[in-house]
Short mmCIF file of C-alpha atoms in Angstrom, two decimals:
data_model
loop_
_atom_site.label_atom_id
_atom_site.label_comp_id
_atom_site.label_asym_id
_atom_site.label_seq_id
_atom_site.Cartn_x
_atom_site.Cartn_y
_atom_site.Cartn_z
CA MET A 54 -3.93 -4.32 14.62
CA SER A 55 -6.53 -5.00 11.92
CA GLU A 56 -8.66 -7.03 11.81
CA ARG A 57 -7.82 -8.97 8.77
CA GLU A 58 -3.80 -8.99 10.40
CA ARG A 59 -5.60 -10.36 13.63
CA LYS A 60 -7.23 -13.42 11.76
CA ILE A 61 -4.08 -13.88 10.16
CA SER A 62 -2.02 -14.08 13.43
CA ARG A 63 -4.82 -16.46 14.78
CA ASN A 64 -4.16 -18.63 11.77
CA ILE A 65 -0.42 -18.88 12.25
CA TYR A 66 -0.47 -19.05 15.73
CA GLY A 67 -3.77 -21.32 16.03
CA ALA A 68 -5.12 -22.11 19.35
CA VAL A 69 -3.74 -22.39 22.97
CA GLN A 70 -4.34 -25.24 25.26
CA GLU A 71 -5.08 -24.41 28.99
CA GLN A 72 -5.83 -27.80 31.12
CA ASP A 73 -6.78 -29.80 28.23
CA ILE A 74 -9.27 -27.54 26.92
CA TRP A 75 -8.74 -25.58 23.66
CA ARG A 76 -9.31 -21.92 22.69
CA ILE A 77 -8.43 -19.20 19.94
CA ILE A 78 -5.93 -16.22 21.61
CA THR A 79 -7.95 -13.34 22.96
CA ASN A 80 -7.58 -10.14 21.06
CA GLN A 81 -5.77 -8.99 24.08
CA GLU A 82 -3.15 -11.81 23.91
CA LEU A 83 -2.24 -11.03 20.49
CA LYS A 84 -1.91 -7.04 21.52
CA ASP A 85 0.30 -8.57 24.34
CA LEU A 86 2.17 -10.88 22.35
CA TYR A 87 3.15 -8.56 19.03
CA ARG A 88 2.88 -4.77 20.68
CA ASN A 89 5.49 -3.51 18.13
CA PHE A 90 4.51 -6.25 15.23
CA ASP A 91 3.31 -4.60 12.35
CA LEU A 92 2.57 -7.48 9.62
CA VAL A 93 1.94 -5.61 6.82
CA ARG A 94 5.30 -3.91 7.16
CA ASP A 95 7.03 -7.49 7.72
CA ILE A 96 5.27 -9.02 4.67
CA ARG A 97 6.67 -5.85 2.17
CA ARG A 98 10.25 -6.45 3.79
CA GLU A 99 10.58 -9.88 2.83
CA ARG A 100 8.94 -9.71 -0.06
CA LEU A 101 11.71 -7.06 -0.96
CA GLU A 102 13.89 -8.90 0.79
CA VAL A 103 12.90 -12.32 -1.73
CA VAL A 104 13.18 -9.83 -5.09
CA GLU A 105 16.44 -8.97 -4.03
CA HIS A 106 17.57 -12.23 -3.84
CA VAL A 107 15.82 -13.67 -6.81
CA LEU A 108 17.09 -10.89 -8.74
CA ARG A 109 20.67 -11.91 -8.18
CA MET A 110 20.53 -15.76 -9.93
CA GLU A 111 21.20 -16.47 -12.84
CA LYS A 112 19.16 -15.55 -15.80
CA GLU A 113 17.97 -19.25 -16.96
CA ARG A 114 17.01 -20.03 -13.37
CA GLY A 115 12.93 -21.15 -13.52
CA VAL A 116 12.28 -18.48 -10.38
CA ARG A 117 13.78 -15.82 -11.86
CA THR A 118 11.89 -16.55 -15.61
CA ILE A 119 8.49 -16.33 -13.67
CA LEU A 120 9.49 -13.17 -11.83
CA GLU A 121 10.11 -11.29 -14.87
CA GLY A 122 8.46 -12.87 -17.29
CA LYS A 123 5.39 -11.58 -18.85
CA PRO A 124 2.47 -13.98 -19.63
CA GLU A 125 0.53 -13.76 -22.91
CA GLY A 126 -2.66 -14.12 -23.90
CA ARG A 127 -5.73 -13.67 -22.63
CA ARG A 128 -7.34 -14.30 -19.14
CA ASN A 129 -10.78 -15.26 -18.01
CA VAL A 130 -13.18 -12.13 -17.01
CA GLY A 131 -12.85 -11.87 -13.27
CA ARG A 132 -11.27 -10.26 -10.79
CA GLU A 133 -7.79 -9.17 -11.61
CA ILE A 134 -5.04 -11.54 -10.63
CA LEU A 135 -2.42 -9.88 -8.01
CA GLN A 136 1.10 -10.61 -8.89
CA TRP A 137 3.35 -11.69 -6.73
CA LEU A 138 6.35 -8.32 -7.67
CA ASP A 139 3.88 -5.38 -6.15
CA GLU A 140 6.18 -2.63 -7.64
CA GLU A 141 3.53 -0.15 -5.59
CA ASP A 142 6.27 -1.05 -2.54
CA LEU A 143 9.02 -0.24 -4.62
CA ARG A 144 6.90 3.54 -5.83
CA GLN A 145 6.45 4.42 -2.53
CA LEU A 146 10.20 3.89 -1.27
CA LYS A 147 10.69 6.21 -4.36
CA VAL A 148 13.32 3.75 -5.38
CA LYS A 149 15.01 4.21 -8.83
CA ARG A 150 16.86 1.35 -10.98
CA TRP A 151 15.99 -0.76 -8.55
CA ARG A 152 16.91 -3.75 -10.57
CA GLN A 153 20.25 -3.15 -10.86
CA LYS A 154 20.17 -2.39 -7.05
CA ALA A 155 18.92 -5.24 -6.21
CA SER A 156 22.18 -7.37 -8.31
CA ASN A 157 24.86 -5.68 -5.76
CA ARG A 158 24.42 -6.02 -1.77
CA GLU A 159 25.77 -3.24 -0.62
CA GLU A 160 23.08 -0.76 -2.50
CA TRP A 161 20.51 -2.86 -1.81
CA THR A 162 21.43 -2.79 1.93
CA VAL A 163 20.55 0.51 2.09
CA VAL A 164 17.99 0.57 0.09
CA MET A 165 16.37 -1.98 2.96
CA LYS A 166 17.88 0.58 5.58
CA GLU A 167 15.63 3.77 4.03
CA ALA A 168 12.60 0.66 3.67
CA GLU A 169 12.81 -0.04 6.79
CA VAL A 170 12.08 3.53 8.16
CA LEU A 171 9.57 4.37 5.00
CA ILE A 172 7.95 1.38 5.79
CA GLY A 173 7.58 1.31 9.63
CA SER A 174 5.88 4.45 9.62
#
């Protein structure tokens, strides 16, 4: 588990109370809790599941409009704004026609099973 993952896990699970005294969870306790837990893999998997769900919505729904939207205009100078949908995950999985597959539950189930193997490694 990387330092970043430990920080996120500590934020999620908070402190531990022992005999009316609060303390943070130790690294070893985090390792014991999540021996096979991979936060990045789980976030990628959940993101792909949400994409599938949103793409099956009607085109007029606000969530889908935002996902597929292409904002116009200029941004201020600074760090690049990350997009919620990072197609890099789909490129790594070598999924072609992913929008079409996401609209079909059976096809997307196959994609997600393949993703478990590839993302998990």
